[in-house]
Amino acid sequence: MEVPVAEALISPNDEPPLSWAETRALMRSDFQRTVESMGNEGSALKRLFWRLLPTSQALFWHRISRHLFLRGWRNTAWVIFLVNTYLTRIEIAPTTSIGAGCFLGHAPVVLCGRIGRRFTLYGYGGLGGGMESRDIGGGSGLPVVGDDVLMAIRAMVLGPVRIGDGARIGPSCTVTRDVAARAVVASAPPRTLSTAAAADHPASNQEQP
C-alpha cells in the first residue's frame, strides 16, 4: 500500500467508524498471524495459550479501544488503553490505525501512527514521534507504514516518515527518513574487538619498549 498524498493528509482520528463485524474480522486476522508464526499446528490448549500471550491480548484490546474511539467513546477508549498498557507492557494508543493481520513478537512495544496490513514487529521497538510535528497521515509527528513491513528486534521508526510496502528494517535500526518500498535497512555490522587467543595471551597485545 503506497499511501497517496491525499490519503496521507487524513488523520487516523478522522477515519470513519468501524462496525463491530469489521472489528471482529481485524481481531481474527491478528490471531491468524500468530497461529501462522507458530507453525499452524496446535491443540486447543496451545491456541488458548497463544490467545493469552501479552502480544495477542494487547492487539485484542487495542481493536476494542480503537472501535470505541472511532465511535465517539473516547474516554472509555483511553481507559482501556491504560489498562492494556499496564497489563501487557505494549502501548498502542487508540489513535493508532493498524491494518489487518498485525503480528507482534515480544513486549515491550510502542505503536503510534498509521500502519498497513500484515505488519510485523519482533519486539523491543516500535513507532513514535520524532523532532517534527508535521502530519503526513499518521498523526502529528508520527509515521505512516505500508503493507507487509517487517521490523526486527529493537527496530524503531521515529517522526513523520513513510515506510513503503514490503520494507525490511533490521535489528537495532532507528529510522528517521523515508524508506522506499521493498527496501532493506540495516545498521553497521558489529566489529570484533578481541579474540579468545588474545584474551589468553594479554601480554602479546602490549606495546613493546
JSON list of C-alpha atoms in Angstrom, two decimals:
[
{"chain": "A", "resi": 1, "resn": "MET", "atom": "CA", "xyz": [0.00, 0.00, 0.00]},
{"chain": "A", "resi": 2, "resn": "GLU", "atom": "CA", "xyz": [1.76, 3.12, -1.19]},
{"chain": "A", "resi": 3, "resn": "VAL", "atom": "CA", "xyz": [-0.07, 5.85, 0.70]},
{"chain": "A", "resi": 4, "resn": "PRO", "atom": "CA", "xyz": [-1.32, 8.57, -1.69]},
{"chain": "A", "resi": 5, "resn": "VAL", "atom": "CA", "xyz": [-0.63, 12.15, -0.69]},
{"chain": "A", "resi": 6, "resn": "ALA", "atom": "CA", "xyz": [-4.33, 12.96, -0.43]},
{"chain": "A", "resi": 7, "resn": "GLU", "atom": "CA", "xyz": [-4.98, 9.96, 1.84]},
{"chain": "A", "resi": 8, "resn": "ALA", "atom": "CA", "xyz": [-1.87, 10.65, 3.89]},
{"chain": "A", "resi": 9, "resn": "LEU", "atom": "CA", "xyz": [-3.29, 14.02, 4.91]},
{"chain": "A", "resi": 10, "resn": "ILE", "atom": "CA", "xyz": [-6.24, 12.31, 6.65]},
{"chain": "A", "resi": 11, "resn": "SER", "atom": "CA", "xyz": [-5.54, 11.85, 10.34]},
{"chain": "A", "resi": 12, "resn": "PRO", "atom": "CA", "xyz": [-6.31, 8.46, 11.92]},
{"chain": "A", "resi": 13, "resn": "ASN", "atom": "CA", "xyz": [-8.59, 10.42, 14.26]},
{"chain": "A", "resi": 14, "resn": "ASP", "atom": "CA", "xyz": [-10.85, 11.27, 11.32]},
{"chain": "A", "resi": 15, "resn": "GLU", "atom": "CA", "xyz": [-11.31, 7.77, 9.91]},
{"chain": "A", "resi": 16, "resn": "PRO", "atom": "CA", "xyz": [-14.91, 6.54, 9.62]},
{"chain": "A", "resi": 17, "resn": "PRO", "atom": "CA", "xyz": [-16.18, 4.32, 12.46]},
{"chain": "A", "resi": 18, "resn": "LEU", "atom": "CA", "xyz": [-15.81, 0.56, 12.15]},
{"chain": "A", "resi": 19, "resn": "SER", "atom": "CA", "xyz": [-18.73, -1.81, 12.50]},
{"chain": "A", "resi": 20, "resn": "TRP", "atom": "CA", "xyz": [-18.43, -4.50, 15.16]},
{"chain": "A", "resi": 21, "resn": "ALA", "atom": "CA", "xyz": [-18.19, -7.11, 12.39]},
{"chain": "A", "resi": 22, "resn": "GLU", "atom": "CA", "xyz": [-15.21, -5.24, 10.89]},
{"chain": "A", "resi": 23, "resn": "THR", "atom": "CA", "xyz": [-13.52, -5.02, 14.29]},
{"chain": "A", "resi": 24, "resn": "ARG", "atom": "CA", "xyz": [-14.01, -8.74, 14.91]},
{"chain": "A", "resi": 25, "resn": "ALA", "atom": "CA", "xyz": [-12.55, -9.50, 11.48]},
{"chain": "A", "resi": 26, "resn": "LEU", "atom": "CA", "xyz": [-9.45, -7.50, 12.43]},
{"chain": "A", "resi": 27, "resn": "MET", "atom": "CA", "xyz": [-9.15, -9.46, 15.68]},
{"chain": "A", "resi": 28, "resn": "ARG", "atom": "CA", "xyz": [-9.36, -12.77, 13.82]},
{"chain": "A", "resi": 29, "resn": "SER", "atom": "CA", "xyz": [-6.75, -11.66, 11.29]},
{"chain": "A", "resi": 30, "resn": "ASP", "atom": "CA", "xyz": [-4.32, -10.70, 14.06]},
{"chain": "A", "resi": 31, "resn": "PHE", "atom": "CA", "xyz": [-4.69, -14.06, 15.79]},
{"chain": "A", "resi": 32, "resn": "GLN", "atom": "CA", "xyz": [-4.33, -15.91, 12.50]},
{"chain": "A", "resi": 33, "resn": "ARG", "atom": "CA", "xyz": [-0.92, -14.25, 12.03]},
{"chain": "A", "resi": 34, "resn": "THR", "atom": "CA", "xyz": [0.09, -15.55, 15.47]},
{"chain": "A", "resi": 35, "resn": "VAL", "atom": "CA", "xyz": [-1.07, -19.07, 14.56]},
{"chain": "A", "resi": 36, "resn": "GLU", "atom": "CA", "xyz": [0.89, -18.92, 11.30]},
{"chain": "A", "resi": 37, "resn": "SER", "atom": "CA", "xyz": [4.02, -17.76, 13.12]},
{"chain": "A", "resi": 38, "resn": "MET", "atom": "CA", "xyz": [3.74, -20.78, 15.44]},
{"chain": "A", "resi": 39, "resn": "GLY", "atom": "CA", "xyz": [3.62, -23.21, 12.53]},
{"chain": "A", "resi": 40, "resn": "ASN", "atom": "CA", "xyz": [-0.16, -23.53, 12.02]},
{"chain": "A", "resi": 41, "resn": "GLU", "atom": "CA", "xyz": [-0.25, -26.61, 14.23]},
{"chain": "A", "resi": 42, "resn": "GLY", "atom": "CA", "xyz": [-1.58, -26.53, 17.72]},
{"chain": "A", "resi": 43, "resn": "SER", "atom": "CA", "xyz": [-4.08, -28.16, 20.03]},
{"chain": "A", "resi": 44, "resn": "ALA", "atom": "CA", "xyz": [-6.97, -26.24, 21.53]},
{"chain": "A", "resi": 45, "resn": "LEU", "atom": "CA", "xyz": [-4.86, -25.78, 24.65]},
{"chain": "A", "resi": 46, "resn": "LYS", "atom": "CA", "xyz": [-1.97, -24.32, 22.65]},
{"chain": "A", "resi": 47, "resn": "ARG", "atom": "CA", "xyz": [-4.31, -21.94, 20.86]},
{"chain": "A", "resi": 48, "resn": "LEU", "atom": "CA", "xyz": [-5.68, -20.80, 24.20]},
{"chain": "A", "resi": 49, "resn": "PHE", "atom": "CA", "xyz": [-2.12, -20.21, 25.36]},
{"chain": "A", "resi": 50, "resn": "TRP", "atom": "CA", "xyz": [-1.39, -18.15, 22.23]},
{"chain": "A", "resi": 51, "resn": "ARG", "atom": "CA", "xyz": [-4.52, -16.07, 22.79]},
{"chain": "A", "resi": 52, "resn": "LEU", "atom": "CA", "xyz": [-3.36, -15.27, 26.32]},
{"chain": "A", "resi": 53, "resn": "LEU", "atom": "CA", "xyz": [0.09, -14.07, 25.27]},
{"chain": "A", "resi": 54, "resn": "PRO", "atom": "CA", "xyz": [0.66, -10.38, 26.12]},
{"chain": "A", "resi": 55, "resn": "THR", "atom": "CA", "xyz": [1.12, -9.57, 22.44]},
{"chain": "A", "resi": 56, "resn": "SER", "atom": "CA", "xyz": [-2.19, -11.20, 21.48]},
{"chain": "A", "resi": 57, "resn": "GLN", "atom": "CA", "xyz": [-4.00, -9.55, 24.36]},
{"chain": "A", "resi": 58, "resn": "ALA", "atom": "CA", "xyz": [-2.53, -6.15, 23.52]},
{"chain": "A", "resi": 59, "resn": "LEU", "atom": "CA", "xyz": [-3.81, -6.31, 19.94]},
{"chain": "A", "resi": 60, "resn": "PHE", "atom": "CA", "xyz": [-7.21, -7.65, 21.05]},
{"chain": "A", "resi": 61, "resn": "TRP", "atom": "CA", "xyz": [-7.79, -4.79, 23.48]},
{"chain": "A", "resi": 62, "resn": "HIS", "atom": "CA", "xyz": [-6.40, -2.24, 21.05]},
{"chain": "A", "resi": 63, "resn": "ARG", "atom": "CA", "xyz": [-9.02, -3.30, 18.50]},
{"chain": "A", "resi": 64, "resn": "ILE", "atom": "CA", "xyz": [-11.72, -2.69, 21.09]},
{"chain": "A", "resi": 65, "resn": "SER", "atom": "CA", "xyz": [-10.33, 0.68, 22.18]},
{"chain": "A", "resi": 66, "resn": "ARG", "atom": "CA", "xyz": [-9.95, 1.74, 18.53]},
{"chain": "A", "resi": 67, "resn": "HIS", "atom": "CA", "xyz": [-13.54, 0.68, 17.80]},
{"chain": "A", "resi": 68, "resn": "LEU", "atom": "CA", "xyz": [-14.83, 2.75, 20.73]},
{"chain": "A", "resi": 69, "resn": "PHE", "atom": "CA", "xyz": [-12.59, 5.71, 19.90]},
{"chain": "A", "resi": 70, "resn": "LEU", "atom": "CA", "xyz": [-13.90, 5.99, 16.34]},
{"chain": "A", "resi": 71, "resn": "ARG", "atom": "CA", "xyz": [-17.48, 5.75, 17.61]},
{"chain": "A", "resi": 72, "resn": "GLY", "atom": "CA", "xyz": [-17.04, 8.68, 19.98]},
{"chain": "A", "resi": 73, "resn": "TRP", "atom": "CA", "xyz": [-16.45, 6.78, 23.23]},
{"chain": "A", "resi": 74, "resn": "ARG", "atom": "CA", "xyz": [-13.05, 8.36, 23.57]},
{"chain": "A", "resi": 75, "resn": "ASN", "atom": "CA", "xyz": [-12.71, 8.49, 27.35]},
{"chain": "A", "resi": 76, "resn": "THR", "atom": "CA", "xyz": [-13.59, 4.79, 27.59]},
{"chain": "A", "resi": 77, "resn": "ALA", "atom": "CA", "xyz": [-11.11, 4.02, 24.81]},
{"chain": "A", "resi": 78, "resn": "TRP", "atom": "CA", "xyz": [-8.32, 5.78, 26.69]},
{"chain": "A", "resi": 79, "resn": "VAL", "atom": "CA", "xyz": [-9.13, 3.91, 29.92]},
{"chain": "A", "resi": 80, "resn": "ILE", "atom": "CA", "xyz": [-8.89, 0.59, 28.05]},
{"chain": "A", "resi": 81, "resn": "PHE", "atom": "CA", "xyz": [-5.59, 1.78, 26.57]},
{"chain": "A", "resi": 82, "resn": "LEU", "atom": "CA", "xyz": [-4.19, 2.49, 30.05]},
{"chain": "A", "resi": 83, "resn": "VAL", "atom": "CA", "xyz": [-5.21, -0.88, 31.47]},
{"chain": "A", "resi": 84, "resn": "ASN", "atom": "CA", "xyz": [-3.91, -2.63, 28.35]},
{"chain": "A", "resi": 85, "resn": "THR", "atom": "CA", "xyz": [-0.54, -0.90, 28.70]},
{"chain": "A", "resi": 86, "resn": "TYR", "atom": "CA", "xyz": [-0.23, -1.73, 32.40]},
{"chain": "A", "resi": 87, "resn": "LEU", "atom": "CA", "xyz": [-1.04, -5.42, 31.87]},
{"chain": "A", "resi": 88, "resn": "THR", "atom": "CA", "xyz": [0.88, -6.16, 28.67]},
{"chain": "A", "resi": 89, "resn": "ARG", "atom": "CA", "xyz": [3.70, -3.57, 28.57]},
{"chain": "A", "resi": 90, "resn": "ILE", "atom": "CA", "xyz": [2.60, -2.82, 25.00]},
{"chain": "A", "resi": 91, "resn": "GLU", "atom": "CA", "xyz": [1.49, 0.74, 24.28]},
{"chain": "A", "resi": 92, "resn": "ILE", "atom": "CA", "xyz": [-0.88, 1.16, 21.33]},
{"chain": "A", "resi": 93, "resn": "ALA", "atom": "CA", "xyz": [-2.87, 4.38, 21.53]},
{"chain": "A", "resi": 94, "resn": "PRO", "atom": "CA", "xyz": [-6.49, 4.29, 20.33]},
{"chain": "A", "resi": 95, "resn": "THR", "atom": "CA", "xyz": [-5.45, 6.99, 17.84]},
{"chain": "A", "resi": 96, "resn": "THR", "atom": "CA", "xyz": [-3.20, 4.42, 16.13]},
{"chain": "A", "resi": 97, "resn": "SER", "atom": "CA", "xyz": [-4.63, 2.90, 12.95]},
{"chain": "A", "resi": 98, "resn": "ILE", "atom": "CA", "xyz": [-3.48, -0.69, 12.24]},
{"chain": "A", "resi": 99, "resn": "GLY", "atom": "CA", "xyz": [-4.44, -2.76, 9.20]},
{"chain": "A", "resi": 100, "resn": "ALA", "atom": "CA", "xyz": [-5.46, -6.40, 9.28]},
{"chain": "A", "resi": 101, "resn": "GLY", "atom": "CA", "xyz": [-3.07, -9.18, 10.27]},
{"chain": "A", "resi": 102, "resn": "CYS", "atom": "CA", "xyz": [-0.69, -7.45, 12.69]},
{"chain": "A", "resi": 103, "resn": "PHE", "atom": "CA", "xyz": [1.89, -9.64, 14.45]},
{"chain": "A", "resi": 104, "resn": "LEU", "atom": "CA", "xyz": [3.95, -8.62, 17.49]},
{"chain": "A", "resi": 105, "resn": "GLY", "atom": "CA", "xyz": [6.65, -10.99, 18.68]},
{"chain": "A", "resi": 106, "resn": "HIS", "atom": "CA", "xyz": [7.54, -9.79, 22.16]},
{"chain": "A", "resi": 107, "resn": "ALA", "atom": "CA", "xyz": [6.83, -6.97, 24.60]},
{"chain": "A", "resi": 108, "resn": "PRO", "atom": "CA", "xyz": [7.62, -4.16, 25.18]},
{"chain": "A", "resi": 109, "resn": "VAL", "atom": "CA", "xyz": [6.36, -2.33, 22.11]},
{"chain": "A", "resi": 110, "resn": "VAL", "atom": "CA", "xyz": [5.13, 1.20, 21.33]},
{"chain": "A", "resi": 111, "resn": "LEU", "atom": "CA", "xyz": [2.98, 1.80, 18.25]},
{"chain": "A", "resi": 112, "resn": "CYS", "atom": "CA", "xyz": [1.83, 5.30, 17.34]},
{"chain": "A", "resi": 113, "resn": "GLY", "atom": "CA", "xyz": [0.87, 6.33, 13.81]},
{"chain": "A", "resi": 114, "resn": "ARG", "atom": "CA", "xyz": [-0.74, 4.66, 10.79]},
{"chain": "A", "resi": 115, "resn": "ILE", "atom": "CA", "xyz": [0.20, 1.06, 9.98]},
{"chain": "A", "resi": 116, "resn": "GLY", "atom": "CA", "xyz": [-0.76, -1.05, 6.97]},
{"chain": "A", "resi": 117, "resn": "ARG", "atom": "CA", "xyz": [-1.74, -4.69, 6.65]},
{"chain": "A", "resi": 118, "resn": "ARG", "atom": "CA", "xyz": [0.36, -7.68, 7.75]},
{"chain": "A", "resi": 119, "resn": "PHE", "atom": "CA", "xyz": [2.74, -5.59, 9.84]},
{"chain": "A", "resi": 120, "resn": "THR", "atom": "CA", "xyz": [5.39, -7.48, 11.83]},
{"chain": "A", "resi": 121, "resn": "LEU", "atom": "CA", "xyz": [7.44, -6.22, 14.77]},
{"chain": "A", "resi": 122, "resn": "TYR", "atom": "CA", "xyz": [9.53, -8.72, 16.70]},
{"chain": "A", "resi": 123, "resn": "GLY", "atom": "CA", "xyz": [9.68, -6.64, 19.88]},
{"chain": "A", "resi": 124, "resn": "TYR", "atom": "CA", "xyz": [11.59, -4.10, 21.98]},
{"chain": "A", "resi": 125, "resn": "GLY", "atom": "CA", "xyz": [10.93, -1.33, 19.45]},
{"chain": "A", "resi": 126, "resn": "GLY", "atom": "CA", "xyz": [8.15, 0.49, 17.70]},
{"chain": "A", "resi": 127, "resn": "LEU", "atom": "CA", "xyz": [6.85, 3.61, 16.01]},
{"chain": "A", "resi": 128, "resn": "GLY", "atom": "CA", "xyz": [6.61, 7.06, 17.51]},
{"chain": "A", "resi": 129, "resn": "GLY", "atom": "CA", "xyz": [7.22, 10.76, 17.30]},
{"chain": "A", "resi": 130, "resn": "GLY", "atom": "CA", "xyz": [10.44, 12.44, 16.34]},
{"chain": "A", "resi": 131, "resn": "MET", "atom": "CA", "xyz": [11.59, 16.05, 16.34]},
{"chain": "A", "resi": 132, "resn": "GLU", "atom": "CA", "xyz": [8.91, 17.33, 13.93]},
{"chain": "A", "resi": 133, "resn": "SER", "atom": "CA", "xyz": [5.18, 17.91, 14.36]},
{"chain": "A", "resi": 134, "resn": "ARG", "atom": "CA", "xyz": [4.29, 17.63, 10.66]},
{"chain": "A", "resi": 135, "resn": "ASP", "atom": "CA", "xyz": [1.29, 15.36, 9.96]},
{"chain": "A", "resi": 136, "resn": "ILE", "atom": "CA", "xyz": [1.65, 13.10, 6.91]},
{"chain": "A", "resi": 137, "resn": "GLY", "atom": "CA", "xyz": [-1.33, 10.96, 7.83]},
{"chain": "A", "resi": 138, "resn": "GLY", "atom": "CA", "xyz": [-0.21, 9.14, 10.97]},
{"chain": "A", "resi": 139, "resn": "GLY", "atom": "CA", "xyz": [-0.98, 11.96, 13.36]},
{"chain": "A", "resi": 140, "resn": "SER", "atom": "CA", "xyz": [1.15, 14.91, 14.41]},
{"chain": "A", "resi": 141, "resn": "GLY", "atom": "CA", "xyz": [4.82, 13.96, 14.02]},
{"chain": "A", "resi": 142, "resn": "LEU", "atom": "CA", "xyz": [4.07, 10.25, 13.52]},
{"chain": "A", "resi": 143, "resn": "PRO", "atom": "CA", "xyz": [4.99, 7.73, 10.80]},
{"chain": "A", "resi": 144, "resn": "VAL", "atom": "CA", "xyz": [2.92, 6.10, 8.05]},
{"chain": "A", "resi": 145, "resn": "VAL", "atom": "CA", "xyz": [3.81, 2.45, 7.39]},
{"chain": "A", "resi": 146, "resn": "GLY", "atom": "CA", "xyz": [2.73, 0.49, 4.31]},
{"chain": "A", "resi": 147, "resn": "ASP", "atom": "CA", "xyz": [1.68, -3.14, 3.91]},
{"chain": "A", "resi": 148, "resn": "ASP", "atom": "CA", "xyz": [3.88, -6.19, 4.61]},
{"chain": "A", "resi": 149, "resn": "VAL", "atom": "CA", "xyz": [6.51, -4.23, 6.52]},
{"chain": "A", "resi": 150, "resn": "LEU", "atom": "CA", "xyz": [8.80, -6.16, 8.86]},
{"chain": "A", "resi": 151, "resn": "MET", "atom": "CA", "xyz": [10.71, -4.62, 11.75]},
{"chain": "A", "resi": 152, "resn": "ALA", "atom": "CA", "xyz": [13.29, -6.77, 13.51]},
{"chain": "A", "resi": 153, "resn": "ILE", "atom": "CA", "xyz": [14.09, -6.77, 17.22]},
{"chain": "A", "resi": 154, "resn": "ARG", "atom": "CA", "xyz": [14.77, -3.29, 18.68]},
{"chain": "A", "resi": 155, "resn": "ALA", "atom": "CA", "xyz": [13.97, -1.52, 15.40]},
{"chain": "A", "resi": 156, "resn": "MET", "atom": "CA", "xyz": [12.37, 1.92, 15.64]},
{"chain": "A", "resi": 157, "resn": "VAL", "atom": "CA", "xyz": [10.74, 4.36, 13.21]},
{"chain": "A", "resi": 158, "resn": "LEU", "atom": "CA", "xyz": [10.54, 7.91, 14.52]},
{"chain": "A", "resi": 159, "resn": "GLY", "atom": "CA", "xyz": [8.91, 11.04, 13.16]},
{"chain": "A", "resi": 160, "resn": "PRO", "atom": "CA", "xyz": [6.74, 11.90, 10.14]},
{"chain": "A", "resi": 161, "resn": "VAL", "atom": "CA", "xyz": [8.31, 9.41, 7.72]},
{"chain": "A", "resi": 162, "resn": "ARG", "atom": "CA", "xyz": [6.84, 6.96, 5.20]},
{"chain": "A", "resi": 163, "resn": "ILE", "atom": "CA", "xyz": [7.84, 3.29, 5.14]},
{"chain": "A", "resi": 164, "resn": "GLY", "atom": "CA", "xyz": [6.99, 1.70, 1.78]},
{"chain": "A", "resi": 165, "resn": "ASP", "atom": "CA", "xyz": [5.30, -1.64, 1.16]},
{"chain": "A", "resi": 166, "resn": "GLY", "atom": "CA", "xyz": [7.41, -4.71, 1.88]},
{"chain": "A", "resi": 167, "resn": "ALA", "atom": "CA", "xyz": [10.27, -2.79, 3.51]},
{"chain": "A", "resi": 168, "resn": "ARG", "atom": "CA", "xyz": [12.53, -4.64, 5.96]},
{"chain": "A", "resi": 169, "resn": "ILE", "atom": "CA", "xyz": [14.13, -2.82, 8.88]},
{"chain": "A", "resi": 170, "resn": "GLY", "atom": "CA", "xyz": [16.96, -4.68, 10.57]},
{"chain": "A", "resi": 171, "resn": "PRO", "atom": "CA", "xyz": [17.77, -5.19, 14.25]},
{"chain": "A", "resi": 172, "resn": "SER", "atom": "CA", "xyz": [18.53, -2.08, 16.33]},
{"chain": "A", "resi": 173, "resn": "CYS", "atom": "CA", "xyz": [17.94, 0.30, 13.40]},
{"chain": "A", "resi": 174, "resn": "THR", "atom": "CA", "xyz": [16.48, 3.74, 14.12]},
{"chain": "A", "resi": 175, "resn": "VAL", "atom": "CA", "xyz": [14.79, 5.14, 11.00]},
{"chain": "A", "resi": 176, "resn": "THR", "atom": "CA", "xyz": [14.14, 8.88, 10.74]},
{"chain": "A", "resi": 177, "resn": "ARG", "atom": "CA", "xyz": [13.84, 9.18, 6.93]},
{"chain": "A", "resi": 178, "resn": "ASP", "atom": "CA", "xyz": [11.51, 7.75, 4.31]},
{"chain": "A", "resi": 179, "resn": "VAL", "atom": "CA", "xyz": [12.17, 4.15, 3.25]},
{"chain": "A", "resi": 180, "resn": "ALA", "atom": "CA", "xyz": [11.28, 3.00, -0.27]},
{"chain": "A", "resi": 181, "resn": "ALA", "atom": "CA", "xyz": [9.05, 0.01, -0.97]},
{"chain": "A", "resi": 182, "resn": "ARG", "atom": "CA", "xyz": [10.84, -3.36, -0.61]},
{"chain": "A", "resi": 183, "resn": "ALA", "atom": "CA", "xyz": [13.99, -1.66, 0.65]},
{"chain": "A", "resi": 184, "resn": "VAL", "atom": "CA", "xyz": [16.15, -3.31, 3.33]},
{"chain": "A", "resi": 185, "resn": "VAL", "atom": "CA", "xyz": [17.58, -1.12, 6.09]},
{"chain": "A", "resi": 186, "resn": "ALA", "atom": "CA", "xyz": [20.44, -2.46, 8.23]},
{"chain": "A", "resi": 187, "resn": "SER", "atom": "CA", "xyz": [22.73, -0.96, 10.84]},
{"chain": "A", "resi": 188, "resn": "ALA", "atom": "CA", "xyz": [26.52, -1.17, 10.67]},
{"chain": "A", "resi": 189, "resn": "PRO", "atom": "CA", "xyz": [27.81, -4.71, 11.25]},
{"chain": "A", "resi": 190, "resn": "PRO", "atom": "CA", "xyz": [29.46, -5.37, 14.63]},
{"chain": "A", "resi": 191, "resn": "ARG", "atom": "CA", "xyz": [33.26, -5.40, 14.91]},
{"chain": "A", "resi": 192, "resn": "THR", "atom": "CA", "xyz": [35.34, -7.99, 16.74]},
{"chain": "A", "resi": 193, "resn": "LEU", "atom": "CA", "xyz": [37.37, -6.12, 19.36]},
{"chain": "A", "resi": 194, "resn": "SER", "atom": "CA", "xyz": [39.23, -9.13, 20.69]},
{"chain": "A", "resi": 195, "resn": "THR", "atom": "CA", "xyz": [39.53, -12.87, 20.18]},
{"chain": "A", "resi": 196, "resn": "ALA", "atom": "CA", "xyz": [39.84, -15.82, 22.53]},
{"chain": "A", "resi": 197, "resn": "ALA", "atom": "CA", "xyz": [43.53, -16.13, 21.63]},
{"chain": "A", "resi": 198, "resn": "ALA", "atom": "CA", "xyz": [44.18, -12.50, 22.53]},
{"chain": "A", "resi": 199, "resn": "ALA", "atom": "CA", "xyz": [42.36, -12.93, 25.83]},
{"chain": "A", "resi": 200, "resn": "ASP", "atom": "CA", "xyz": [44.53, -15.96, 26.68]},
{"chain": "A", "resi": 201, "resn": "HIS", "atom": "CA", "xyz": [47.75, -14.03, 25.95]},
{"chain": "A", "resi": 202, "resn": "PRO", "atom": "CA", "xyz": [47.13, -10.42, 27.03]},
{"chain": "A", "resi": 203, "resn": "ALA", "atom": "CA", "xyz": [50.86, -9.68, 27.15]},
{"chain": "A", "resi": 204, "resn": "SER", "atom": "CA", "xyz": [51.11, -10.16, 23.39]},
{"chain": "A", "resi": 205, "resn": "ASN", "atom": "CA", "xyz": [48.84, -7.13, 22.91]},
{"chain": "A", "resi": 206, "resn": "GLN", "atom": "CA", "xyz": [51.00, -4.80, 24.98]},
{"chain": "A", "resi": 207, "resn": "GLU", "atom": "CA", "xyz": [53.37, -2.40, 23.29]},
{"chain": "A", "resi": 208, "resn": "GLN", "atom": "CA", "xyz": [56.99, -3.50, 23.37]},
{"chain": "A", "resi": 209, "resn": "PRO", "atom": "CA", "xyz": [59.52, -0.92, 24.66]}
]
